[in-house]
């Protein structure tokens, strides 16, 4: 194998995702997993899960992860990268603990983790690391010696993640009626989170108004808007907006909401909008339900032409980006100093989450960070 494609010291890659129900009978048990410890009644979970029932009780996320698995394995094979790829979920089968148990039985000792979340936040990074620590502790309690796990750095500004989104926005603009295309605005959407969680996202030095979470999204939105201007010759005004808010109404969350933003644009005489869900890796339920039917219905009510661009999903360029990130981290662990591949102004994220990064309200052990109990 060529040295450039040597993933040592790693002997496996773990695709770690959120998980989702795959039938009507799965919806409430899945939501019980997601909300465990919060004491939410089953009847309330049925209400919360209504958007899953609109799609037959099936979340698309598992099939999308299967497609990404296929894309990763295909890319690795084509480039002679001998690294098996496993898949585990936080909240539904295949469960993370079961997958780590399988990897342990297969003799995997050093594992890289690819989380299906590109940005820094508690729910998008540290919670994944907490789940890893819980699963590793469960295996130790069974008398097993689990592998060491390291998490790939945030990839929000890797060209293989950004370029497919640029192409998606260009395609959506081209799909708008010609008479409104030039005046279209771009609405870059991501998951709203509590202001307090955003303000403490990323390393401590990044904490502040919006923290790393908002800063990273703004950098990606700016990259896409600049590329669209360069390739079309048209300046399309843009804004970062939010969706999928949940939780108690008295707790401040990031705003504006996408539907409120569409109303504002319509009131200002904007002729059309392209919604670009840059905060999501694939077209899972929150993309299909919030921007698609809800925001699109609001736009139809207003008489505002809108298009929704695609997420990255299993794009071969994203699979190639993962390969690049794997080799970058392997080189670093082997004592070499690779040049990270990044776009924008923020530079590469850290390989190791530092102490105080994206803190939890109630401290829990978290793997794959500077404060990990699993060195």
mmCIF file of C-alpha atoms in Angstrom:
data_model
loop_
_atom_site.group_PDB
_atom_site.id
_atom_site.type_symbol
_atom_site.label_atom_id
_atom_site.label_comp_id
_atom_site.label_asym_id
_atom_site.label_seq_id
_atom_site.Cartn_x
_atom_site.Cartn_y
_atom_site.Cartn_z
ATOM 1 C CA UNK A 1 0.000 0.000 0.000
ATOM 2 C CA UNK A 2 1.364 3.472 -0.802
ATOM 3 C CA UNK A 3 2.551 5.265 2.301
ATOM 4 C CA UNK A 4 0.233 8.198 1.570
ATOM 5 C CA UNK A 5 -2.758 5.913 2.043
ATOM 6 C CA UNK A 6 -1.556 4.336 5.251
ATOM 7 C CA UNK A 7 -4.137 4.860 8.019
ATOM 8 C CA UNK A 8 -1.945 3.466 10.793
ATOM 9 C CA UNK A 9 -2.170 3.564 13.777
ATOM 10 C CA UNK A 10 -5.904 3.286 13.074
ATOM 11 C CA UNK A 11 -7.478 -0.019 12.136
ATOM 12 C CA UNK A 12 -11.140 1.011 11.663
ATOM 13 C CA UNK A 13 -13.469 3.948 11.052
ATOM 14 C CA UNK A 14 -16.751 4.257 12.958
ATOM 15 C CA UNK A 15 -19.608 6.225 11.391
ATOM 16 C CA UNK A 16 -21.480 7.589 14.417
ATOM 17 C CA UNK A 17 -24.929 9.036 13.869
ATOM 18 C CA UNK A 18 -28.152 9.991 15.636
ATOM 19 C CA UNK A 19 -30.360 7.153 14.415
ATOM 20 C CA UNK A 20 -34.046 7.147 13.590
ATOM 21 C CA UNK A 21 -37.154 4.940 13.554
ATOM 22 C CA UNK A 22 -37.720 2.574 10.648
ATOM 23 C CA UNK A 23 -41.436 1.906 11.133
ATOM 24 C CA UNK A 24 -44.491 3.216 13.031
ATOM 25 C CA UNK A 25 -43.899 0.907 16.004
ATOM 26 C CA UNK A 26 -40.388 2.336 16.394
ATOM 27 C CA UNK A 27 -41.354 6.002 16.751
ATOM 28 C CA UNK A 28 -42.249 6.211 20.446
ATOM 29 C CA UNK A 29 -39.452 3.861 21.629
ATOM 30 C CA UNK A 30 -36.992 5.899 19.563
ATOM 31 C CA UNK A 31 -38.207 9.155 21.119
ATOM 32 C CA UNK A 32 -38.001 7.540 24.557
ATOM 33 C CA UNK A 33 -34.336 6.875 23.823
ATOM 34 C CA UNK A 34 -33.770 10.455 22.683
ATOM 35 C CA UNK A 35 -35.497 11.990 25.722
ATOM 36 C CA UNK A 36 -34.468 9.447 28.371
ATOM 37 C CA UNK A 37 -34.231 10.995 31.817
ATOM 38 C CA UNK A 38 -36.499 13.942 31.059
ATOM 39 C CA UNK A 39 -39.729 12.341 32.276
ATOM 40 C CA UNK A 40 -41.753 13.132 29.149
ATOM 41 C CA UNK A 41 -45.091 11.230 29.083
ATOM 42 C CA UNK A 42 -45.712 8.739 26.282
ATOM 43 C CA UNK A 43 -48.746 10.696 25.042
ATOM 44 C CA UNK A 44 -46.561 13.771 24.641
ATOM 45 C CA UNK A 45 -44.006 11.724 22.699
ATOM 46 C CA UNK A 46 -46.750 10.627 20.309
ATOM 47 C CA UNK A 47 -47.493 14.302 19.645
ATOM 48 C CA UNK A 48 -43.799 15.088 19.202
ATOM 49 C CA UNK A 49 -43.492 12.185 16.766
ATOM 50 C CA UNK A 50 -46.310 13.296 14.502
ATOM 51 C CA UNK A 51 -43.896 14.348 11.739
ATOM 52 C CA UNK A 52 -42.461 10.803 11.696
ATOM 53 C CA UNK A 53 -45.948 9.362 11.282
ATOM 54 C CA UNK A 54 -46.461 11.655 8.286
ATOM 55 C CA UNK A 55 -43.654 9.665 6.637
ATOM 56 C CA UNK A 56 -44.979 6.235 7.645
ATOM 57 C CA UNK A 57 -42.996 6.209 10.874
ATOM 58 C CA UNK A 58 -39.722 5.981 8.942
ATOM 59 C CA UNK A 59 -36.876 8.450 9.295
ATOM 60 C CA UNK A 60 -34.716 8.660 6.180
ATOM 61 C CA UNK A 61 -31.537 9.001 8.226
ATOM 62 C CA UNK A 62 -30.717 5.292 8.437
ATOM 63 C CA UNK A 63 -30.949 4.768 4.678
ATOM 64 C CA UNK A 64 -28.851 7.890 4.209
ATOM 65 C CA UNK A 65 -26.223 6.474 6.545
ATOM 66 C CA UNK A 66 -26.256 3.216 4.588
ATOM 67 C CA UNK A 67 -25.663 5.229 1.413
ATOM 68 C CA UNK A 68 -22.789 7.094 3.073
ATOM 69 C CA UNK A 69 -21.311 3.807 4.271
ATOM 70 C CA UNK A 70 -21.390 2.500 0.704
ATOM 71 C CA UNK A 71 -19.790 5.712 -0.586
ATOM 72 C CA UNK A 72 -17.000 5.559 2.013
ATOM 73 C CA UNK A 73 -16.255 1.893 1.370
ATOM 74 C CA UNK A 74 -16.246 2.478 -2.382
ATOM 75 C CA UNK A 75 -13.903 5.449 -2.099
ATOM 76 C CA UNK A 76 -11.530 3.639 0.277
ATOM 77 C CA UNK A 77 -11.395 0.595 -2.007
ATOM 78 C CA UNK A 78 -10.763 2.680 -5.113
ATOM 79 C CA UNK A 79 -7.847 4.425 -3.388
ATOM 80 C CA UNK A 80 -6.339 1.317 -1.783
ATOM 81 C CA UNK A 81 -7.102 2.483 1.730
ATOM 82 C CA UNK A 82 -7.481 -0.712 3.727
ATOM 83 C CA UNK A 83 -9.703 0.561 6.540
ATOM 84 C CA UNK A 84 -12.959 -1.205 7.485
ATOM 85 C CA UNK A 85 -15.955 1.059 8.135
ATOM 86 C CA UNK A 86 -18.515 0.319 10.857
ATOM 87 C CA UNK A 87 -21.738 2.107 11.769
ATOM 88 C CA UNK A 88 -23.343 2.811 15.138
ATOM 89 C CA UNK A 89 -26.161 5.111 16.308
ATOM 90 C CA UNK A 90 -26.816 6.966 19.522
ATOM 91 C CA UNK A 91 -30.577 6.391 19.657
ATOM 92 C CA UNK A 92 -31.550 3.452 17.425
ATOM 93 C CA UNK A 93 -30.228 0.279 15.873
ATOM 94 C CA UNK A 94 -27.472 -0.364 15.121
ATOM 95 C CA UNK A 95 -26.718 0.920 18.606
ATOM 96 C CA UNK A 96 -23.292 2.369 19.371
ATOM 97 C CA UNK A 97 -22.543 -0.059 22.203
ATOM 98 C CA UNK A 98 -23.382 -3.057 20.022
ATOM 99 C CA UNK A 99 -21.145 -1.774 17.237
ATOM 100 C CA UNK A 100 -18.223 -1.132 19.591
ATOM 101 C CA UNK A 101 -18.704 -4.639 21.002
ATOM 102 C CA UNK A 102 -18.524 -6.005 17.445
ATOM 103 C CA UNK A 103 -15.393 -3.978 16.755
ATOM 104 C CA UNK A 104 -13.800 -5.266 19.945
ATOM 105 C CA UNK A 105 -14.604 -8.849 18.941
ATOM 106 C CA UNK A 106 -13.048 -8.136 15.530
ATOM 107 C CA UNK A 107 -9.827 -7.083 17.222
ATOM 108 C CA UNK A 108 -10.017 -3.365 16.434
ATOM 109 C CA UNK A 109 -7.722 -1.451 18.811
ATOM 110 C CA UNK A 110 -7.511 2.121 17.425
ATOM 111 C CA UNK A 111 -10.706 3.562 15.997
ATOM 112 C CA UNK A 112 -11.390 6.865 14.272
ATOM 113 C CA UNK A 113 -14.904 8.257 14.647
ATOM 114 C CA UNK A 114 -16.791 10.249 12.009
ATOM 115 C CA UNK A 115 -19.809 11.952 13.576
ATOM 116 C CA UNK A 116 -22.602 13.051 11.252
ATOM 117 C CA UNK A 117 -22.422 16.569 12.650
ATOM 118 C CA UNK A 118 -20.017 19.056 11.086
ATOM 119 C CA UNK A 119 -20.053 21.881 13.624
ATOM 120 C CA UNK A 120 -19.097 22.521 17.249
ATOM 121 C CA UNK A 121 -21.846 22.391 19.891
ATOM 122 C CA UNK A 122 -22.827 20.305 22.875
ATOM 123 C CA UNK A 123 -25.456 18.310 20.946
ATOM 124 C CA UNK A 124 -23.311 18.126 17.806
ATOM 125 C CA UNK A 125 -20.038 17.066 19.405
ATOM 126 C CA UNK A 126 -19.682 16.646 23.162
ATOM 127 C CA UNK A 127 -22.894 14.612 23.486
ATOM 128 C CA UNK A 128 -21.511 12.190 20.900
ATOM 129 C CA UNK A 129 -18.333 11.963 22.973
ATOM 130 C CA UNK A 130 -20.378 11.342 26.123
ATOM 131 C CA UNK A 131 -22.207 8.512 24.351
ATOM 132 C CA UNK A 132 -18.864 7.049 23.333
ATOM 133 C CA UNK A 133 -17.695 7.142 26.959
ATOM 134 C CA UNK A 134 -20.911 5.469 28.141
ATOM 135 C CA UNK A 135 -20.529 2.683 25.591
ATOM 136 C CA UNK A 136 -16.856 2.136 26.395
ATOM 137 C CA UNK A 137 -17.715 1.951 30.095
ATOM 138 C CA UNK A 138 -20.445 -0.598 29.333
ATOM 139 C CA UNK A 139 -17.957 -2.816 27.502
ATOM 140 C CA UNK A 140 -15.485 -2.555 30.380
ATOM 141 C CA UNK A 141 -18.273 -3.582 32.766
ATOM 142 C CA UNK A 142 -18.701 -6.708 30.618
ATOM 143 C CA UNK A 143 -15.010 -7.529 31.127
ATOM 144 C CA UNK A 144 -14.008 -6.485 27.609
ATOM 145 C CA UNK A 145 -11.052 -4.316 26.625
ATOM 146 C CA UNK A 146 -12.584 -1.724 24.308
ATOM 147 C CA UNK A 147 -10.575 0.056 21.609
ATOM 148 C CA UNK A 148 -9.183 3.550 21.926
ATOM 149 C CA UNK A 149 -11.352 6.000 20.009
ATOM 150 C CA UNK A 150 -10.394 9.327 18.432
ATOM 151 C CA UNK A 151 -12.877 11.666 16.773
ATOM 152 C CA UNK A 152 -12.162 13.325 13.421
ATOM 153 C CA UNK A 153 -12.017 17.108 13.584
ATOM 154 C CA UNK A 154 -14.997 19.216 12.568
ATOM 155 C CA UNK A 155 -15.241 19.259 8.802
ATOM 156 C CA UNK A 156 -17.597 22.191 8.209
ATOM 157 C CA UNK A 157 -14.925 24.053 6.213
ATOM 158 C CA UNK A 158 -13.428 21.150 4.270
ATOM 159 C CA UNK A 159 -13.794 21.695 0.487
ATOM 160 C CA UNK A 160 -15.405 18.263 0.110
ATOM 161 C CA UNK A 161 -18.219 19.383 2.409
ATOM 162 C CA UNK A 162 -18.572 22.952 1.133
ATOM 163 C CA UNK A 163 -18.356 22.444 -2.648
ATOM 164 C CA UNK A 164 -21.400 20.134 -2.938
ATOM 165 C CA UNK A 165 -23.446 22.755 -1.081
ATOM 166 C CA UNK A 166 -22.258 25.476 -3.452
ATOM 167 C CA UNK A 167 -23.369 23.344 -6.386
ATOM 168 C CA UNK A 168 -26.709 22.719 -4.682
ATOM 169 C CA UNK A 169 -27.378 26.438 -4.296
ATOM 170 C CA UNK A 170 -26.373 27.104 -7.907
ATOM 171 C CA UNK A 171 -28.745 24.379 -9.088
ATOM 172 C CA UNK A 172 -31.606 25.767 -7.001
ATOM 173 C CA UNK A 173 -31.032 29.274 -8.297
ATOM 174 C CA UNK A 174 -31.076 27.977 -11.862
ATOM 175 C CA UNK A 175 -34.379 26.238 -11.105
ATOM 176 C CA UNK A 176 -36.094 29.485 -10.122
ATOM 177 C CA UNK A 177 -38.155 31.331 -12.745
ATOM 178 C CA UNK A 178 -35.865 33.584 -14.737
ATOM 179 C CA UNK A 179 -37.781 36.749 -13.874
ATOM 180 C CA UNK A 180 -37.117 36.332 -10.111
ATOM 181 C CA UNK A 181 -33.747 34.574 -10.177
ATOM 182 C CA UNK A 182 -31.454 37.578 -10.098
ATOM 183 C CA UNK A 183 -33.188 39.131 -7.101
ATOM 184 C CA UNK A 184 -33.337 35.944 -5.052
ATOM 185 C CA UNK A 185 -32.027 35.937 -1.499
ATOM 186 C CA UNK A 186 -30.187 33.025 0.121
ATOM 187 C CA UNK A 187 -31.399 31.699 3.484
ATOM 188 C CA UNK A 188 -28.794 29.418 5.059
ATOM 189 C CA UNK A 189 -30.523 27.228 7.624
ATOM 190 C CA UNK A 190 -29.287 25.225 10.575
ATOM 191 C CA UNK A 191 -30.691 23.699 13.738
ATOM 192 C CA UNK A 192 -31.600 26.268 16.364
ATOM 193 C CA UNK A 193 -30.099 25.600 19.787
ATOM 194 C CA UNK A 194 -30.463 27.490 23.079
ATOM 195 C CA UNK A 195 -28.528 30.748 23.164
ATOM 196 C CA UNK A 196 -26.646 29.498 26.231
ATOM 197 C CA UNK A 197 -25.507 26.365 24.368
ATOM 198 C CA UNK A 198 -24.406 28.412 21.366
ATOM 199 C CA UNK A 199 -22.512 30.917 23.521
ATOM 200 C CA UNK A 200 -20.445 28.126 25.125
ATOM 201 C CA UNK A 201 -19.827 26.120 21.954
ATOM 202 C CA UNK A 202 -16.292 25.356 20.886
ATOM 203 C CA UNK A 203 -13.094 25.840 22.923
ATOM 204 C CA UNK A 204 -13.258 28.297 25.828
ATOM 205 C CA UNK A 205 -11.532 31.049 23.858
ATOM 206 C CA UNK A 206 -14.339 30.889 21.277
ATOM 207 C CA UNK A 207 -17.097 31.307 23.862
ATOM 208 C CA UNK A 208 -19.170 34.456 23.637
ATOM 209 C CA UNK A 209 -22.094 35.690 21.572
ATOM 210 C CA UNK A 210 -23.016 32.651 19.463
ATOM 211 C CA UNK A 211 -19.747 30.876 20.187
ATOM 212 C CA UNK A 212 -18.085 28.619 17.641
ATOM 213 C CA UNK A 213 -21.467 27.249 16.516
ATOM 214 C CA UNK A 214 -22.642 30.517 14.978
ATOM 215 C CA UNK A 215 -19.165 31.552 13.849
ATOM 216 C CA UNK A 216 -18.573 28.337 11.927
ATOM 217 C CA UNK A 217 -21.955 28.498 10.200
ATOM 218 C CA UNK A 218 -21.382 32.132 9.231
ATOM 219 C CA UNK A 219 -18.023 31.223 7.722
ATOM 220 C CA UNK A 220 -19.583 28.464 5.592
ATOM 221 C CA UNK A 221 -22.502 30.671 4.531
ATOM 222 C CA UNK A 222 -20.053 33.377 3.467
ATOM 223 C CA UNK A 223 -17.985 30.867 1.496
ATOM 224 C CA UNK A 224 -21.048 29.672 -0.398
ATOM 225 C CA UNK A 225 -22.418 33.159 -1.056
ATOM 226 C CA UNK A 226 -19.018 34.344 -2.314
ATOM 227 C CA UNK A 227 -18.686 31.328 -4.621
ATOM 228 C CA UNK A 228 -22.194 31.888 -5.996
ATOM 229 C CA UNK A 229 -21.344 35.536 -6.719
ATOM 230 C CA UNK A 230 -18.103 34.581 -8.462
ATOM 231 C CA UNK A 231 -19.765 31.909 -10.598
ATOM 232 C CA UNK A 232 -22.971 33.741 -11.507
ATOM 233 C CA UNK A 233 -21.819 37.345 -11.518
ATOM 234 C CA UNK A 234 -24.760 38.205 -9.248
ATOM 235 C CA UNK A 235 -24.656 39.318 -5.615
ATOM 236 C CA UNK A 236 -27.396 37.460 -3.739
ATOM 237 C CA UNK A 237 -28.067 38.867 -0.252
ATOM 238 C CA UNK A 238 -27.970 36.179 2.430
ATOM 239 C CA UNK A 239 -28.650 35.477 6.092
ATOM 240 C CA UNK A 240 -28.082 32.630 8.534
ATOM 241 C CA UNK A 241 -31.447 31.511 9.926
ATOM 242 C CA UNK A 242 -32.651 28.696 12.150
ATOM 243 C CA UNK A 243 -35.170 25.876 12.273
ATOM 244 C CA UNK A 244 -36.396 22.948 14.395
ATOM 245 C CA UNK A 245 -36.656 24.892 17.642
ATOM 246 C CA UNK A 246 -37.920 22.846 20.580
ATOM 247 C CA UNK A 247 -38.034 23.174 24.342
ATOM 248 C CA UNK A 248 -39.655 25.563 26.780
ATOM 249 C CA UNK A 249 -40.767 28.836 25.159
ATOM 250 C CA UNK A 250 -39.225 30.996 27.930
ATOM 251 C CA UNK A 251 -35.694 29.778 27.104
ATOM 252 C CA UNK A 252 -34.004 31.923 24.417
ATOM 253 C CA UNK A 253 -32.987 30.007 21.284
ATOM 254 C CA UNK A 254 -31.123 31.186 18.214
ATOM 255 C CA UNK A 255 -33.260 33.272 15.851
ATOM 256 C CA UNK A 256 -34.681 34.198 13.374
ATOM 257 C CA UNK A 257 -36.773 31.180 12.467
ATOM 258 C CA UNK A 258 -36.856 30.366 8.769
ATOM 259 C CA UNK A 259 -40.616 30.968 8.492
ATOM 260 C CA UNK A 260 -40.354 34.372 10.211
ATOM 261 C CA UNK A 261 -37.485 35.234 7.886
ATOM 262 C CA UNK A 262 -39.548 34.357 4.815
ATOM 263 C CA UNK A 263 -42.327 36.650 6.038
ATOM 264 C CA UNK A 264 -39.814 39.446 6.538
ATOM 265 C CA UNK A 265 -38.340 38.995 3.054
ATOM 266 C CA UNK A 266 -41.766 38.922 1.452
ATOM 267 C CA UNK A 267 -42.721 42.106 3.279
ATOM 268 C CA UNK A 268 -39.549 43.745 1.947
ATOM 269 C CA UNK A 269 -40.464 42.842 -1.641
ATOM 270 C CA UNK A 270 -37.862 40.124 -2.170
ATOM 271 C CA UNK A 271 -38.947 38.151 -5.272
ATOM 272 C CA UNK A 272 -37.620 34.659 -4.398
ATOM 273 C CA UNK A 273 -35.554 32.687 -1.880
ATOM 274 C CA UNK A 274 -33.218 29.699 -1.983
ATOM 275 C CA UNK A 275 -33.143 27.828 1.328
ATOM 276 C CA UNK A 276 -29.821 26.040 1.890
ATOM 277 C CA UNK A 277 -29.685 23.655 4.887
ATOM 278 C CA UNK A 278 -25.953 24.009 5.550
ATOM 279 C CA UNK A 279 -26.193 22.742 9.127
ATOM 280 C CA UNK A 280 -27.138 19.193 8.145
ATOM 281 C CA UNK A 281 -25.120 16.412 6.544
ATOM 282 C CA UNK A 282 -28.079 14.694 4.871
ATOM 283 C CA UNK A 283 -31.773 15.133 4.052
ATOM 284 C CA UNK A 284 -33.000 13.589 7.291
ATOM 285 C CA UNK A 285 -36.294 14.305 9.033
ATOM 286 C CA UNK A 286 -35.491 17.823 10.209
ATOM 287 C CA UNK A 287 -34.584 18.826 6.670
ATOM 288 C CA UNK A 288 -37.563 17.097 5.062
ATOM 289 C CA UNK A 289 -40.082 18.348 7.625
ATOM 290 C CA UNK A 290 -38.989 21.858 8.627
ATOM 291 C CA UNK A 291 -37.679 23.588 5.479
ATOM 292 C CA UNK A 292 -39.651 21.473 3.037
ATOM 293 C CA UNK A 293 -43.317 21.297 4.080
ATOM 294 C CA UNK A 294 -43.344 23.980 6.797
ATOM 295 C CA UNK A 295 -41.239 26.722 5.226
ATOM 296 C CA UNK A 296 -42.375 25.856 1.713
ATOM 297 C CA UNK A 297 -46.007 26.017 2.854
ATOM 298 C CA UNK A 298 -45.351 29.401 4.445
ATOM 299 C CA UNK A 299 -43.769 30.614 1.195
ATOM 300 C CA UNK A 300 -46.746 29.332 -0.804
ATOM 301 C CA UNK A 301 -49.077 31.150 1.555
ATOM 302 C CA UNK A 302 -47.102 34.331 0.934
ATOM 303 C CA UNK A 303 -46.853 33.759 -2.811
ATOM 304 C CA UNK A 304 -43.061 33.728 -2.534
ATOM 305 C CA UNK A 305 -41.151 31.449 -4.942
ATOM 306 C CA UNK A 306 -38.684 29.262 -3.009
ATOM 307 C CA UNK A 307 -36.334 26.389 -3.719
ATOM 308 C CA UNK A 308 -34.531 24.170 -1.216
ATOM 309 C CA UNK A 309 -31.021 23.077 -2.109
ATOM 310 C CA UNK A 310 -29.674 19.620 -1.362
ATOM 311 C CA UNK A 311 -27.495 18.586 1.544
ATOM 312 C CA UNK A 312 -24.151 16.840 1.037
ATOM 313 C CA UNK A 313 -25.400 13.316 1.778
ATOM 314 C CA UNK A 314 -23.331 10.578 0.146
ATOM 315 C CA UNK A 315 -21.724 12.857 -2.448
ATOM 316 C CA UNK A 316 -18.442 11.254 -3.614
ATOM 317 C CA UNK A 317 -16.636 14.499 -2.812
ATOM 318 C CA UNK A 318 -17.696 14.183 0.814
ATOM 319 C CA UNK A 319 -16.513 10.566 0.906
ATOM 320 C CA UNK A 320 -13.180 11.775 -0.489
ATOM 321 C CA UNK A 321 -13.079 14.464 2.212
ATOM 322 C CA UNK A 322 -13.501 11.798 4.898
ATOM 323 C CA UNK A 323 -10.606 9.852 3.376
ATOM 324 C CA UNK A 324 -8.541 13.029 3.473
ATOM 325 C CA UNK A 325 -9.444 13.630 7.130
ATOM 326 C CA UNK A 326 -8.576 10.033 8.039
ATOM 327 C CA UNK A 327 -5.149 10.268 6.424
ATOM 328 C CA UNK A 328 -4.547 13.697 7.955
ATOM 329 C CA UNK A 329 -5.261 12.416 11.472
ATOM 330 C CA UNK A 330 -3.263 9.228 10.921
ATOM 331 C CA UNK A 331 -0.273 11.279 9.795
ATOM 332 C CA UNK A 332 -0.551 13.490 12.872
ATOM 333 C CA UNK A 333 -0.739 10.479 15.190
ATOM 334 C CA UNK A 334 2.324 9.050 13.464
ATOM 335 C CA UNK A 335 4.366 12.176 14.223
ATOM 336 C CA UNK A 336 4.097 13.850 10.836
ATOM 337 C CA UNK A 337 2.690 17.353 10.257
ATOM 338 C CA UNK A 338 0.187 17.245 7.384
ATOM 339 C CA UNK A 339 -1.241 20.429 5.915
ATOM 340 C CA UNK A 340 -4.980 20.435 6.755
ATOM 341 C CA UNK A 341 -7.325 21.095 3.845
ATOM 342 C CA UNK A 342 -9.688 23.943 4.792
ATOM 343 C CA UNK A 343 -11.526 26.892 3.293
ATOM 344 C CA UNK A 344 -12.602 30.168 4.872
ATOM 345 C CA UNK A 345 -11.104 32.236 7.654
ATOM 346 C CA UNK A 346 -11.271 29.983 10.718
ATOM 347 C CA UNK A 347 -8.621 27.392 9.920
ATOM 348 C CA UNK A 348 -8.813 23.717 10.898
ATOM 349 C CA UNK A 349 -10.578 22.655 14.079
ATOM 350 C CA UNK A 350 -8.530 20.941 16.764
ATOM 351 C CA UNK A 351 -7.998 17.207 16.621
ATOM 352 C CA UNK A 352 -8.613 16.960 20.365
ATOM 353 C CA UNK A 353 -11.500 18.779 22.036
ATOM 354 C CA UNK A 354 -9.957 20.759 24.938
ATOM 355 C CA UNK A 355 -11.212 20.923 28.510
ATOM 356 C CA UNK A 356 -14.202 23.277 28.717
ATOM 357 C CA UNK A 357 -15.193 22.746 25.081
ATOM 358 C CA UNK A 358 -19.006 22.725 24.582
ATOM 359 C CA UNK A 359 -19.706 22.055 28.296
ATOM 360 C CA UNK A 360 -22.704 20.079 29.479
ATOM 361 C CA UNK A 361 -25.122 21.405 32.093
ATOM 362 C CA UNK A 362 -24.425 18.291 34.160
ATOM 363 C CA UNK A 363 -20.813 17.157 33.677
ATOM 364 C CA UNK A 364 -20.398 13.632 32.315
ATOM 365 C CA UNK A 365 -17.328 11.692 31.149
ATOM 366 C CA UNK A 366 -16.614 12.190 27.456
ATOM 367 C CA UNK A 367 -14.282 10.152 25.276
ATOM 368 C CA UNK A 368 -11.990 11.405 22.500
ATOM 369 C CA UNK A 369 -11.076 14.690 24.163
ATOM 370 C CA UNK A 370 -8.446 16.213 26.423
ATOM 371 C CA UNK A 371 -10.613 15.309 29.426
ATOM 372 C CA UNK A 372 -11.258 11.740 28.282
ATOM 373 C CA UNK A 373 -10.938 8.953 30.873
ATOM 374 C CA UNK A 374 -9.946 6.683 27.960
ATOM 375 C CA UNK A 375 -6.449 7.660 26.860
#
